[in-house]
Structures are given as structure tokens and as C-alpha cells.
PDB file of C-alpha atoms in Angstrom:
ATOM      1  CA  UNK V  88     114.944-159.585  54.252  1.00 58.00           C
ATOM      2  CA  UNK V  89     113.375-162.519  55.654  1.00 64.00           C
ATOM      3  CA  UNK V  90     109.550-163.216  55.096  1.00 64.00           C
ATOM      4  CA  UNK V  91     107.712-163.754  58.520  1.00 67.00           C
ATOM      5  CA  UNK V  92     104.295-164.646  58.842  1.00 68.00           C
ATOM      6  CA  UNK V  93     104.334-164.361  62.652  1.00 70.00           C
ATOM      7  CA  UNK V  94     106.045-161.787  64.716  1.00 73.00           C
ATOM      8  CA  UNK V  95     109.647-163.107  66.224  1.00 72.00           C
ATOM      9  CA  UNK V  96     108.347-162.244  69.578  1.00 78.00           C
ATOM     10  CA  UNK V  97     104.887-162.625  70.645  1.00 78.00           C
ATOM     11  CA  UNK V  98     102.823-162.085  73.739  1.00 81.00           C
ATOM     12  CA  UNK V  99      99.238-163.138  73.043  1.00 83.00           C
ATOM     13  CA  UNK V 100      97.017-164.199  75.600  1.00 85.00           C
ATOM     14  CA  UNK V 101      95.524-167.476  74.488  1.00 84.00           C
ATOM     15  CA  UNK V 102      93.757-168.466  77.850  1.00 81.00           C
ATOM     16  CA  UNK V 103      92.030-165.088  78.195  1.00 81.00           C
ATOM     17  CA  UNK V 104      88.771-166.826  77.090  1.00 83.00           C
ATOM     18  CA  UNK V 105      89.263-170.465  77.962  1.00 83.00           C
ATOM     19  CA  UNK V 106      85.695-170.998  78.537  1.00 86.00           C
ATOM     20  CA  UNK V 107      84.804-169.525  75.065  1.00 87.00           C
ATOM     21  CA  UNK V 108      87.404-172.060  72.953  1.00 85.00           C
ATOM     22  CA  UNK V 109      86.316-175.087  75.195  1.00 87.00           C
ATOM     23  CA  UNK V 110      82.714-174.173  74.507  1.00 90.00           C
ATOM     24  CA  UNK V 111      83.576-173.667  70.589  1.00 90.00           C
ATOM     25  CA  UNK V 112      85.071-177.197  70.671  1.00 90.00           C
ATOM     26  CA  UNK V 113      82.404-178.801  72.736  1.00 91.00           C
ATOM     27  CA  UNK V 114      79.777-177.388  70.360  1.00 93.00           C
ATOM     28  CA  UNK V 115      81.525-178.516  67.307  1.00 92.00           C
ATOM     29  CA  UNK V 116      81.721-182.077  68.895  1.00 93.00           C
ATOM     30  CA  UNK V 117      78.004-182.573  69.388  1.00 94.00           C
ATOM     31  CA  UNK V 118      77.424-181.064  65.953  1.00 93.00           C
ATOM     32  CA  UNK V 119      79.917-183.811  64.491  1.00 92.00           C
ATOM     33  CA  UNK V 120      78.103-186.409  66.609  1.00 92.00           C
ATOM     34  CA  UNK V 121      74.942-185.697  65.887  1.00 93.00           C
ATOM     35  CA  UNK V 122      75.535-185.787  62.014  1.00 91.00           C
ATOM     36  CA  UNK V 123      77.446-188.600  62.194  1.00 88.00           C
ATOM     37  CA  UNK V 124      74.258-190.410  64.184  1.00 89.00           C
ATOM     38  CA  UNK V 125      71.707-189.005  61.593  1.00 90.00           C
ATOM     39  CA  UNK V 126      73.480-188.912  58.456  1.00 86.00           C
ATOM     40  CA  UNK V 127      76.313-191.541  58.757  1.00 86.00           C
ATOM     41  CA  UNK V 128      79.128-191.870  56.407  1.00 84.00           C
ATOM     42  CA  UNK V 129      79.298-192.156  52.644  1.00 81.00           C
ATOM     43  CA  UNK V 130      81.022-195.448  52.660  1.00 80.00           C
ATOM     44  CA  UNK V 131      83.254-196.509  49.715  1.00 77.00           C
ATOM     45  CA  UNK V 132      83.243-199.750  48.074  1.00 75.00           C
ATOM     46  CA  UNK V 133      86.111-200.896  50.941  1.00 73.00           C
ATOM     47  CA  UNK V 134      83.331-200.431  53.649  1.00 76.00           C
ATOM     48  CA  UNK V 135      79.947-200.877  51.774  1.00 74.00           C
ATOM     49  CA  UNK V 136      80.891-203.652  49.402  1.00 76.00           C
ATOM     50  CA  UNK V 137      81.438-203.817  45.468  1.00 80.00           C
ATOM     51  CA  UNK V 138      83.573-204.767  42.539  1.00 84.00           C
ATOM     52  CA  UNK V 139      86.792-203.560  41.300  1.00 84.00           C
ATOM     53  CA  UNK V 140      87.381-204.532  37.592  1.00 87.00           C
ATOM     54  CA  UNK V 141      90.795-203.728  35.947  1.00 87.00           C
ATOM     55  CA  UNK V 142      91.116-203.127  32.321  1.00 90.00           C
ATOM     56  CA  UNK V 143      93.945-203.258  29.750  1.00 89.00           C
ATOM     57  CA  UNK V 144      93.997-201.871  26.288  1.00 88.00           C
ATOM     58  CA  UNK V 145      96.266-200.757  23.533  1.00 85.00           C
ATOM     59  CA  UNK V 146      94.366-197.399  23.199  1.00 85.00           C
ATOM     60  CA  UNK V 147      94.737-194.641  25.867  1.00 85.00           C
ATOM     61  CA  UNK V 148      92.666-194.378  28.728  1.00 85.00           C
ATOM     62  CA  UNK V 149      90.207-192.003  28.644  1.00 86.00           C
ATOM     63  CA  UNK V 150      88.375-191.589  31.963  1.00 85.00           C
ATOM     64  CA  UNK V 151      85.715-189.362  30.533  1.00 85.00           C
ATOM     65  CA  UNK V 152      84.764-191.445  27.803  1.00 87.00           C
ATOM     66  CA  UNK V 153      84.603-194.678  29.888  1.00 88.00           C
ATOM     67  CA  UNK V 154      82.488-192.727  32.261  1.00 86.00           C
ATOM     68  CA  UNK V 155      80.268-191.675  29.423  1.00 87.00           C
ATOM     69  CA  UNK V 156      79.848-195.469  28.050  1.00 87.00           C
ATOM     70  CA  UNK V 157      78.845-196.491  31.779  1.00 87.00           C
ATOM     71  CA  UNK V 158      76.408-193.749  32.310  1.00 85.00           C
ATOM     72  CA  UNK V 159      73.459-195.547  30.853  1.00 86.00           C
ATOM     73  CA  UNK V 160      73.613-198.509  33.209  1.00 83.00           C
ATOM     74  CA  UNK V 161      72.926-196.333  36.362  1.00 81.00           C
ATOM     75  CA  UNK V 162      75.663-197.902  38.525  1.00 79.00           C
ATOM     76  CA  UNK V 163      75.687-195.090  41.163  1.00 74.00           C
ATOM     77  CA  UNK V 164      79.297-194.601  42.660  1.00 71.00           C
ATOM     78  CA  UNK V 165      81.498-195.649  40.169  1.00 80.00           C
ATOM     79  CA  UNK V 166      85.306-195.067  40.327  1.00 79.00           C
ATOM     80  CA  UNK V 167      87.785-194.824  37.426  1.00 83.00           C
ATOM     81  CA  UNK V 168      91.314-194.546  37.975  1.00 79.00           C
ATOM     82  CA  UNK V 169      94.100-194.836  35.212  1.00 81.00           C
ATOM     83  CA  UNK V 170      96.988-196.894  36.489  1.00 77.00           C
ATOM     84  CA  UNK V 171     100.399-195.578  36.126  1.00 71.00           C
ATOM     85  CA  UNK V 172     103.522-197.956  36.174  1.00 68.00           C
ATOM     86  CA  UNK V 173     107.032-197.486  34.800  1.00 67.00           C
ATOM     87  CA  UNK V 174     107.231-201.014  33.828  1.00 69.00           C
ATOM     88  CA  UNK V 175     104.290-200.829  31.431  1.00 72.00           C
ATOM     89  CA  UNK V 176     105.014-200.358  27.521  1.00 72.00           C
ATOM     90  CA  UNK V 177     103.485-197.512  25.314  1.00 73.00           C
ATOM     91  CA  UNK V 178     101.011-199.709  24.024  1.00 77.00           C
ATOM     92  CA  UNK V 179      99.783-201.076  27.621  1.00 82.00           C
ATOM     93  CA  UNK V 180      97.117-198.775  29.164  1.00 86.00           C
ATOM     94  CA  UNK V 181      95.817-200.159  32.343  1.00 86.00           C
ATOM     95  CA  UNK V 182      92.651-198.431  34.097  1.00 87.00           C
ATOM     96  CA  UNK V 183      90.855-199.491  37.452  1.00 83.00           C
ATOM     97  CA  UNK V 184      87.023-199.470  37.886  1.00 85.00           C
ATOM     98  CA  UNK V 185      85.328-199.788  41.365  1.00 82.00           C
ATOM     99  CA  UNK V 186      81.904-200.319  41.358  1.00 83.00           C
ATOM    100  CA  UNK V 187      79.711-199.984  44.413  1.00 77.00           C
ATOM    101  CA  UNK V 188      77.165-202.691  45.518  1.00 74.00           C
ATOM    102  CA  UNK V 189      73.547-201.644  43.961  1.00 67.00           C
ATOM    103  CA  UNK V 190      70.934-200.950  46.695  1.00 63.00           C
ATOM    104  CA  UNK V 191      69.417-203.806  48.190  1.00 61.00           C
ATOM    105  CA  UNK V 192      72.239-206.432  46.973  1.00 66.00           C
ATOM    106  CA  UNK V 193      75.134-207.287  48.740  1.00 63.00           C
ATOM    107  CA  UNK V 194      77.447-207.429  45.698  1.00 67.00           C
ATOM    108  CA  UNK V 195      77.393-206.359  42.277  1.00 76.00           C
ATOM    109  CA  UNK V 196      75.807-209.223  39.877  1.00 79.00           C
ATOM    110  CA  UNK V 197      77.321-211.120  37.287  1.00 82.00           C
ATOM    111  CA  UNK V 198      74.747-209.488  34.805  1.00 84.00           C
ATOM    112  CA  UNK V 199      75.916-205.950  35.660  1.00 84.00           C
ATOM    113  CA  UNK V 200      79.583-206.831  35.132  1.00 86.00           C
ATOM    114  CA  UNK V 201      78.944-208.400  32.103  1.00 89.00           C
ATOM    115  CA  UNK V 202      77.007-205.312  31.192  1.00 89.00           C
ATOM    116  CA  UNK V 203      80.174-203.140  32.167  1.00 88.00           C
ATOM    117  CA  UNK V 204      82.285-205.287  30.127  1.00 89.00           C
ATOM    118  CA  UNK V 205      80.142-205.147  26.900  1.00 90.00           C
ATOM    119  CA  UNK V 206      79.991-201.287  27.167  1.00 89.00           C
ATOM    120  CA  UNK V 207      83.833-200.849  27.381  1.00 89.00           C
ATOM    121  CA  UNK V 208      84.290-203.486  24.899  1.00 89.00           C
ATOM    122  CA  UNK V 209      82.116-201.540  22.366  1.00 88.00           C
ATOM    123  CA  UNK V 210      84.262-198.425  23.115  1.00 86.00           C
ATOM    124  CA  UNK V 211      87.453-199.990  22.852  1.00 85.00           C
ATOM    125  CA  UNK V 212      87.278-203.406  20.913  1.00 86.00           C
ATOM    126  CA  UNK V 213      90.811-204.721  22.066  1.00 88.00           C
ATOM    127  CA  UNK V 214      90.122-204.236  25.598  1.00 89.00           C
ATOM    128  CA  UNK V 215      90.779-206.980  28.093  1.00 90.00           C
ATOM    129  CA  UNK V 216      89.759-207.425  31.600  1.00 89.00           C
ATOM    130  CA  UNK V 217      92.623-209.479  33.557  1.00 87.00           C
ATOM    131  CA  UNK V 218      90.882-209.300  36.735  1.00 84.00           C
ATOM    132  CA  UNK V 219      87.672-208.947  38.556  1.00 85.00           C
ATOM    133  CA  UNK V 220      87.707-208.620  42.261  1.00 79.00           C
ATOM    134  CA  UNK V 221      84.345-208.359  44.602  1.00 78.00           C
ATOM    135  CA  UNK V 222      84.337-207.162  47.989  1.00 72.00           C
ATOM    136  CA  UNK V 223      81.363-208.905  50.105  1.00 69.00           C
ATOM    137  CA  UNK V 224      79.275-207.228  53.262  1.00 63.00           C
ATOM    138  CA  UNK V 225      81.152-209.491  55.438  1.00 64.00           C
ATOM    139  CA  UNK V 226      84.609-208.767  54.583  1.00 65.00           C
ATOM    140  CA  UNK V 227      83.353-204.815  54.658  1.00 65.00           C
ATOM    141  CA  UNK V 228      82.242-205.320  58.076  1.00 72.00           C
ATOM    142  CA  UNK V 229      85.741-206.836  59.100  1.00 77.00           C
ATOM    143  CA  UNK V 230      87.385-203.957  57.477  1.00 74.00           C
ATOM    144  CA  UNK V 231      85.240-201.505  59.489  1.00 77.00           C
ATOM    145  CA  UNK V 232      85.928-203.091  62.662  1.00 83.00           C
ATOM    146  CA  UNK V 233      89.771-203.259  61.912  1.00 84.00           C
ATOM    147  CA  UNK V 234      89.797-199.530  60.589  1.00 79.00           C
ATOM    148  CA  UNK V 235      88.252-198.497  64.140  1.00 84.00           C
ATOM    149  CA  UNK V 236      90.485-200.591  66.187  1.00 87.00           C
ATOM    150  CA  UNK V 237      93.636-199.240  64.423  1.00 85.00           C
ATOM    151  CA  UNK V 238      92.723-195.621  65.403  1.00 83.00           C
ATOM    152  CA  UNK V 239      91.945-196.395  68.731  1.00 87.00           C
ATOM    153  CA  UNK V 240      94.762-198.484  69.296  1.00 89.00           C
ATOM    154  CA  UNK V 241      96.777-195.504  67.783  1.00 84.00           C
ATOM    155  CA  UNK V 242      95.272-193.107  70.312  1.00 85.00           C
ATOM    156  CA  UNK V 243      95.851-195.828  73.141  1.00 88.00           C
ATOM    157  CA  UNK V 244      99.340-196.059  72.177  1.00 87.00           C
ATOM    158  CA  UNK V 245      99.475-192.074  72.198  1.00 83.00           C
ATOM    159  CA  UNK V 246      97.933-192.092  76.007  1.00 85.00           C
ATOM    160  CA  UNK V 247     100.372-194.404  77.202  1.00 89.00           C
ATOM    161  CA  UNK V 248     103.455-192.625  75.690  1.00 85.00           C
ATOM    162  CA  UNK V 249     102.674-189.056  76.577  1.00 84.00           C
ATOM    163  CA  UNK V 250     102.070-190.381  80.340  1.00 86.00           C
ATOM    164  CA  UNK V 251     105.439-192.190  80.442  1.00 86.00           C
ATOM    165  CA  UNK V 252     107.376-189.047  79.010  1.00 82.00           C
ATOM    166  CA  UNK V 253     105.305-186.190  80.951  1.00 82.00           C
ATOM    167  CA  UNK V 254     102.611-186.887  83.502  1.00 83.00           C
ATOM    168  CA  UNK V 255      98.895-187.981  83.084  1.00 85.00           C
ATOM    169  CA  UNK V 256      97.742-184.413  82.604  1.00 87.00           C
ATOM    170  CA  UNK V 257      99.535-184.043  79.552  1.00 88.00           C
ATOM    171  CA  UNK V 258      98.479-187.450  78.215  1.00 88.00           C
ATOM    172  CA  UNK V 259      94.978-186.698  78.844  1.00 89.00           C
ATOM    173  CA  UNK V 260      95.041-183.439  77.352  1.00 88.00           C
ATOM    174  CA  UNK V 261      96.678-184.835  74.049  1.00 88.00           C
ATOM    175  CA  UNK V 262      94.205-187.776  73.923  1.00 89.00           C
ATOM    176  CA  UNK V 263      91.460-185.421  74.238  1.00 90.00           C
ATOM    177  CA  UNK V 264      92.634-183.154  71.428  1.00 89.00           C
ATOM    178  CA  UNK V 265      93.353-186.352  69.494  1.00 88.00           C
ATOM    179  CA  UNK V 266      89.534-187.673  69.952  1.00 90.00           C
ATOM    180  CA  UNK V 267      88.550-183.905  69.120  1.00 91.00           C
ATOM    181  CA  UNK V 268      90.201-184.043  65.784  1.00 90.00           C
ATOM    182  CA  UNK V 269      89.221-187.614  64.570  1.00 89.00           C
ATOM    183  CA  UNK V 270      85.233-186.823  65.765  1.00 92.00           C
ATOM    184  CA  UNK V 271      85.291-183.477  64.087  1.00 92.00           C
ATOM    185  CA  UNK V 272      86.934-184.817  60.923  1.00 90.00           C
ATOM    186  CA  UNK V 273      84.173-187.779  60.713  1.00 89.00           C
ATOM    187  CA  UNK V 274      81.620-185.203  61.201  1.00 91.00           C
ATOM    188  CA  UNK V 275      82.901-183.084  58.406  1.00 90.00           C
ATOM    189  CA  UNK V 276      82.777-186.096  56.046  1.00 89.00           C
ATOM    190  CA  UNK V 277      79.388-187.044  57.413  1.00 89.00           C
ATOM    191  CA  UNK V 278      78.072-183.587  56.617  1.00 88.00           C
ATOM    192  CA  UNK V 279      79.408-183.167  53.446  1.00 86.00           C
ATOM    193  CA  UNK V 280      78.990-186.551  51.967  1.00 83.00           C
ATOM    194  CA  UNK V 281      82.753-187.347  50.861  1.00 82.00           C
ATOM    195  CA  UNK V 282      83.280-190.919  50.095  1.00 79.00           C
ATOM    196  CA  UNK V 283      84.648-192.614  53.265  1.00 84.00           C
ATOM    197  CA  UNK V 284      87.153-195.368  52.161  1.00 80.00           C
ATOM    198  CA  UNK V 285      90.246-196.834  53.442  1.00 79.00           C
ATOM    199  CA  UNK V 286      92.594-193.954  52.241  1.00 82.00           C
ATOM    200  CA  UNK V 287      90.531-191.803  54.808  1.00 85.00           C
ATOM    201  CA  UNK V 288      91.603-194.326  57.419  1.00 84.00           C
ATOM    202  CA  UNK V 289      95.150-193.704  56.327  1.00 85.00           C
ATOM    203  CA  UNK V 290      94.579-190.012  56.821  1.00 86.00           C
ATOM    204  CA  UNK V 291      92.972-190.107  59.870  1.00 85.00           C
ATOM    205  CA  UNK V 292      95.944-191.965  61.314  1.00 84.00           C
ATOM    206  CA  UNK V 293      98.382-189.301  59.876  1.00 86.00           C
ATOM    207  CA  UNK V 294      96.220-186.566  61.236  1.00 85.00           C
ATOM    208  CA  UNK V 295      96.603-188.124  64.793  1.00 83.00           C
ATOM    209  CA  UNK V 296     100.353-188.153  64.133  1.00 84.00           C
ATOM    210  CA  UNK V 297     100.361-184.434  63.106  1.00 84.00           C
ATOM    211  CA  UNK V 298      98.373-183.320  65.468  1.00 83.00           C
ATOM    212  CA  UNK V 299     100.431-185.276  68.266  1.00 83.00           C
ATOM    213  CA  UNK V 300     103.672-183.836  67.017  1.00 84.00           C
ATOM    214  CA  UNK V 301     102.319-180.184  67.370  1.00 83.00           C
ATOM    215  CA  UNK V 302     101.263-181.100  70.975  1.00 85.00           C
ATOM    216  CA  UNK V 303     104.264-182.703  71.887  1.00 87.00           C
ATOM    217  CA  UNK V 304     106.236-179.423  70.831  1.00 88.00           C
ATOM    218  CA  UNK V 305     104.213-177.231  72.921  1.00 87.00           C
ATOM    219  CA  UNK V 306     104.311-179.576  75.892  1.00 87.00           C
ATOM    220  CA  UNK V 307     108.062-179.931  75.700  1.00 89.00           C
ATOM    221  CA  UNK V 308     108.231-176.330  75.987  1.00 90.00           C
ATOM    222  CA  UNK V 309     105.683-176.334  78.791  1.00 89.00           C
ATOM    223  CA  UNK V 310     107.666-178.693  80.894  1.00 86.00           C
ATOM    224  CA  UNK V 311     110.974-176.762  80.145  1.00 88.00           C
ATOM    225  CA  UNK V 312     109.430-173.651  81.315  1.00 89.00           C
ATOM    226  CA  UNK V 313     108.019-175.013  84.661  1.00 86.00           C
ATOM    227  CA  UNK V 314     111.078-175.947  85.614  1.00 85.00           C
ATOM    228  CA  UNK V 315     112.769-172.555  84.523  1.00 86.00           C
ATOM    229  CA  UNK V 316     110.109-170.270  85.874  1.00 85.00           C
ATOM    230  CA  UNK V 317     108.983-171.945  89.004  1.00 80.00           C
ATOM    231  CA  UNK V 318     107.533-168.845  90.834  1.00 80.00           C
ATOM    232  CA  UNK V 319     105.058-168.017  87.727  1.00 85.00           C
ATOM    233  CA  UNK V 320     101.636-168.985  87.745  1.00 88.00           C
ATOM    234  CA  UNK V 321     100.861-171.953  85.235  1.00 87.00           C
ATOM    235  CA  UNK V 322      98.628-169.707  82.902  1.00 88.00           C
ATOM    236  CA  UNK V 323     101.667-167.721  82.365  1.00 90.00           C
ATOM    237  CA  UNK V 324     103.756-170.259  81.873  1.00 89.00           C
ATOM    238  CA  UNK V 325     101.324-171.749  79.257  1.00 89.00           C
ATOM    239  CA  UNK V 326     100.912-168.662  77.520  1.00 90.00           C
ATOM    240  CA  UNK V 327     104.729-168.049  77.446  1.00 91.00           C
ATOM    241  CA  UNK V 328     105.627-171.847  75.759  1.00 91.00           C
ATOM    242  CA  UNK V 329     102.759-171.212  72.976  1.00 90.00           C
ATOM    243  CA  UNK V 330     104.182-167.915  72.150  1.00 90.00           C
ATOM    244  CA  UNK V 331     107.861-169.374  71.979  1.00 90.00           C
ATOM    245  CA  UNK V 332     106.524-172.067  69.553  1.00 89.00           C
ATOM    246  CA  UNK V 333     104.095-170.190  67.704  1.00 88.00           C
ATOM    247  CA  UNK V 334     106.079-169.387  64.942  1.00 86.00           C
ATOM    248  CA  UNK V 335     107.483-172.992  64.468  1.00 85.00           C
ATOM    249  CA  UNK V 336     103.785-174.158  64.758  1.00 86.00           C
ATOM    250  CA  UNK V 337     102.260-171.396  62.284  1.00 87.00           C
ATOM    251  CA  UNK V 338     104.974-172.114  59.669  1.00 87.00           C
ATOM    252  CA  UNK V 339     104.830-176.025  59.830  1.00 87.00           C
ATOM    253  CA  UNK V 340     101.319-175.878  59.118  1.00 89.00           C
ATOM    254  CA  UNK V 341     101.359-173.126  56.477  1.00 90.00           C
ATOM    255  CA  UNK V 342     104.016-174.898  54.265  1.00 91.00           C
ATOM    256  CA  UNK V 343     101.957-178.351  55.036  1.00 91.00           C
ATOM    257  CA  UNK V 344      99.021-176.723  53.868  1.00 92.00           C
ATOM    258  CA  UNK V 345     100.484-175.371  50.752  1.00 93.00           C
ATOM    259  CA  UNK V 346     101.635-178.786  49.663  1.00 92.00           C
ATOM    260  CA  UNK V 347      98.183-180.306  50.581  1.00 92.00           C
ATOM    261  CA  UNK V 348      96.009-177.461  48.532  1.00 92.00           C
ATOM    262  CA  UNK V 349      98.364-178.168  45.399  1.00 91.00           C
ATOM    263  CA  UNK V 350      97.809-181.826  45.657  1.00 88.00           C
ATOM    264  CA  UNK V 351      93.912-181.056  46.366  1.00 87.00           C
ATOM    265  CA  UNK V 352      94.039-178.959  42.884  1.00 86.00           C
ATOM    266  CA  UNK V 353      96.160-180.718  40.869  1.00 82.00           C
ATOM    267  CA  UNK V 354      96.145-184.271  42.367  1.00 76.00           C
ATOM    268  CA  UNK V 355      92.919-185.528  40.505  1.00 69.00           C
ATOM    269  CA  UNK V 356      89.690-187.314  41.897  1.00 68.00           C
ATOM    270  CA  UNK V 357      91.368-190.115  43.521  1.00 69.00           C
ATOM    271  CA  UNK V 358      93.402-189.059  46.362  1.00 79.00           C
ATOM    272  CA  UNK V 359      91.113-185.946  46.642  1.00 81.00           C
ATOM    273  CA  UNK V 360      89.075-187.470  49.415  1.00 83.00           C
ATOM    274  CA  UNK V 361      92.211-187.998  51.479  1.00 86.00           C
ATOM    275  CA  UNK V 362      94.023-184.834  50.705  1.00 90.00           C
ATOM    276  CA  UNK V 363      90.724-183.029  52.113  1.00 90.00           C
ATOM    277  CA  UNK V 364      90.913-185.276  55.240  1.00 89.00           C
ATOM    278  CA  UNK V 365      94.892-184.095  55.635  1.00 90.00           C
ATOM    279  CA  UNK V 366      93.769-180.176  55.159  1.00 92.00           C
ATOM    280  CA  UNK V 367      91.042-180.309  57.420  1.00 90.00           C
ATOM    281  CA  UNK V 368      93.307-182.348  59.972  1.00 89.00           C
ATOM    282  CA  UNK V 369      95.974-180.039  59.636  1.00 90.00           C
ATOM    283  CA  UNK V 370      93.798-176.885  60.692  1.00 91.00           C
ATOM    284  CA  UNK V 371      91.971-178.484  63.343  1.00 91.00           C
ATOM    285  CA  UNK V 372      95.339-180.303  64.692  1.00 87.00           C
ATOM    286  CA  UNK V 373      97.061-176.920  64.987  1.00 88.00           C
ATOM    287  CA  UNK V 374      93.913-175.201  66.919  1.00 89.00           C
ATOM    288  CA  UNK V 375      93.630-178.456  69.099  1.00 88.00           C
ATOM    289  CA  UNK V 376      97.134-178.511  70.142  1.00 84.00           C
ATOM    290  CA  UNK V 377      96.639-174.766  71.421  1.00 83.00           C
ATOM    291  CA  UNK V 378      93.142-174.436  72.619  1.00 87.00           C
ATOM    292  CA  UNK V 379      92.346-177.713  73.531  1.00 88.00           C
ATOM    293  CA  UNK V 380      95.166-179.584  74.908  1.00 87.00           C
ATOM    294  CA  UNK V 381      96.802-176.789  76.575  1.00 86.00           C
ATOM    295  CA  UNK V 382      93.507-175.594  78.077  1.00 87.00           C
ATOM    296  CA  UNK V 383      92.646-178.767  79.456  1.00 87.00           C
ATOM    297  CA  UNK V 384      96.316-179.013  80.894  1.00 86.00           C
ATOM    298  CA  UNK V 385      95.565-175.549  82.554  1.00 86.00           C
ATOM    299  CA  UNK V 386      92.449-176.876  83.820  1.00 86.00           C
ATOM    300  CA  UNK V 387      93.928-179.967  85.370  1.00 85.00           C
ATOM    301  CA  UNK V 388      96.885-178.432  86.708  1.00 81.00           C
ATOM    302  CA  UNK V 389     100.383-179.822  86.892  1.00 79.00           C
ATOM    303  CA  UNK V 390     103.194-179.996  89.224  1.00 68.00           C
ATOM    304  CA  UNK V 391     106.381-178.016  88.644  1.00 63.00           C
ATOM    305  CA  UNK V 392     109.118-180.539  88.997  1.00 56.00           C
ATOM    306  CA  UNK V 393     107.912-184.253  89.296  1.00 49.00           C
ATOM    307  CA  UNK V 394     111.696-185.672  88.797  1.00 47.00           C
ATOM    308  CA  UNK V 395     113.333-183.588  91.577  1.00 51.00           C
ATOM    309  CA  UNK V 396     110.782-183.287  94.647  1.00 49.00           C
ATOM    310  CA  UNK V 397     111.831-180.749  97.250  1.00 46.00           C
ATOM    311  CA  UNK V 398     113.077-182.085 100.350  1.00 46.00           C
ATOM    312  CA  UNK V 399     110.578-182.609 103.024  1.00 45.00           C
ATOM    313  CA  UNK V 400     107.575-181.869 100.869  1.00 45.00           C
ATOM    314  CA  UNK V 401     104.859-183.987 101.267  1.00 43.00           C
ATOM    315  CA  UNK V 402     104.015-186.213  97.944  1.00 44.00           C
ATOM    316  CA  UNK V 403     100.692-185.469  97.107  1.00 42.00           C
ATOM    317  CA  UNK V 404      98.724-186.798  94.103  1.00 41.00           C
ATOM    318  CA  UNK V 405      99.829-185.887  90.509  1.00 42.00           C
ATOM    319  CA  UNK V 406      98.392-182.487  89.582  1.00 43.00           C
ATOM    320  CA  UNK V 407      98.270-181.048  93.082  1.00 41.00           C
ATOM    321  CA  UNK V 408     101.788-179.831  93.574  1.00 42.00           C
ATOM    322  CA  UNK V 409     101.458-176.791  91.206  1.00 41.00           C
ATOM    323  CA  UNK V 410     100.302-174.509  94.077  1.00 41.00           C
ATOM    324  CA  UNK V 411     102.341-175.795  96.930  1.00 37.00           C
ATOM    325  CA  UNK V 412     105.583-175.721  95.022  1.00 37.00           C
ATOM    326  CA  UNK V 413     104.949-171.922  93.948  1.00 37.00           C
ATOM    327  CA  UNK V 414     104.365-170.920  97.674  1.00 30.00           C
TER     328      UNK V 414
END
């Protein structure tokens, strides 16, 4: 007996309350933008500036002991990560410490770095510090600009790709859904206060790709059904297409979430922010591919068969032929 989380055949009306779904999305976007504007993001060292110290010792790395040793220094946001490498010998234990720049300072001072090294040396006398690297505010600002540019270029490339493959209505619906996902993710990070670093930028780009994949699958089925059912209203074709791809969409999201939840619980603090962004992105991306991208497509309208216009039919502007081809 095969396990089915979604019935093999469904006939749910996803657009019966289209105004409600779009209203919910609009309200959530306003909340996310308001939170981002008022609270901002909790930038990590990559964006706020700070220092990374690499340590090596013959004794095993005890992250808890390291953290207790540094607690009296009141350094604020400190990330301690044990570094694994298959080339390391048994007596080579490596850790990476990331210390955020203190309030009112552009970088971690030399006195603070010396105090950290002294505290760790007292804990482990044979510890060494092979590298100390600092990220200043200038580099951090450039990273923020580059990261924002990367996300915008990715969304712009999606706009062009969908436009060339489908029609501008599909492209606009897909891009609005992607912007919806990215803004809501930024809003959640702003509201919860999770550290926002370069790993989260990687998560945002992954969310863009995941959400786009879901949206393109639905749109591809919509295009097929528009050519197959030329007499049916657009709303019915969209509902049919989403119902036909619903099992695939749900199972893909469900299995992805299973892996991500396991990583969130067992993966440790280092990747927890990245995994949280991915979990949120999968949920929101699945929602937006159905209730945002497709709903906008219904609002914008679309012509039935743009590749094979009927003989003698006047070629109107894109998105205006749906009613005439149905008549």
C-alpha cells in the first residue's frame, strides 16, 4: 500500500477567495517592511565588521569551555566553531572564533584580541593562533551592496528567463512571488533577530531558485492546459493545473522540509540560521507559487496560444487575447 499525503486526484478551488489570499500576502509584506524599517537586521561579522581568530591545540576543542573562558570579557556576539578537516591529525584540533566589533568601534581592538588569546591560553597552554583576520566597516558596506546586487540580479535574470520562455504575465507573476518570498524572509529575520550574514544571502538565493522551480512547474502545466482546453475559462484552467501538480509540489516540499528540520535540530549553531531561512523559504515559496504567482496570472489574464495565432485574428496587445480566443 502506497502512502499518499495528497489524494491522487483533487478538485480544490484555489481562487474562490483570491482577494483574501492576496490581501494576506499584502498585509504580511507591509509588516515585514515595517519591521525591516524600524528594527533593521541583526548583522553578523560579515556585514557589521569584526575579527576572526583561528586556534590550534593538541587538546580537543571544547566550545562550551571556550565560551565560559571568554564570558568575563563581555565581547557580545561571539561565534565559536570547531573546524573539521580529514587531513588533520588526531593531535590537531582547530577552532574558529568570530568576534563582532564592539559598540562605537570600527573593529575589534588589539587589546581585546590579546585578552581573548590570554584567556584561551590559560584554558589550554599549548594553544596557538595561526591567523587573525579583521573585517572593517568599509569592506562590510561593500559586502552589503554586493549581496543586495546579487539578489536583485538573480531576480532580474528570472524575469528575463520567464519572459522569454512564457509571456510577460507569467514573468511578472513569478518575479512578484520571488520578491514576496525574499521580503517576508527579511521581515522574519528582522523580527526574530537571528544573525544575518553571508550564509543567509546564500539561503536567499537558494530560496529564489526553489520558489522559481515550483512556480515554473505550475506555469508549464498552465501553458499545456491553455492549449488543450481552449474553451474553458482561465480560472478553471489555473485551478486544474494547480490540482494536477499539487501532489508533486506538496511531496517535494514535505521531503525537503524533513531534511531541513533534521539539519536544524542536529546541525548545530553554525548552520542553524541558514537552515531556518531555508525552512521558512520552502513554506513561503510553496505558498507563493500557488496563491501569489498564479493569482496574479489570473488577474493579469493571458492569451491562449501565442505561438499559433488564429488566421485572420487581429493581434492585440499581450494579455488581451484570452477572451477573444474563447469566443
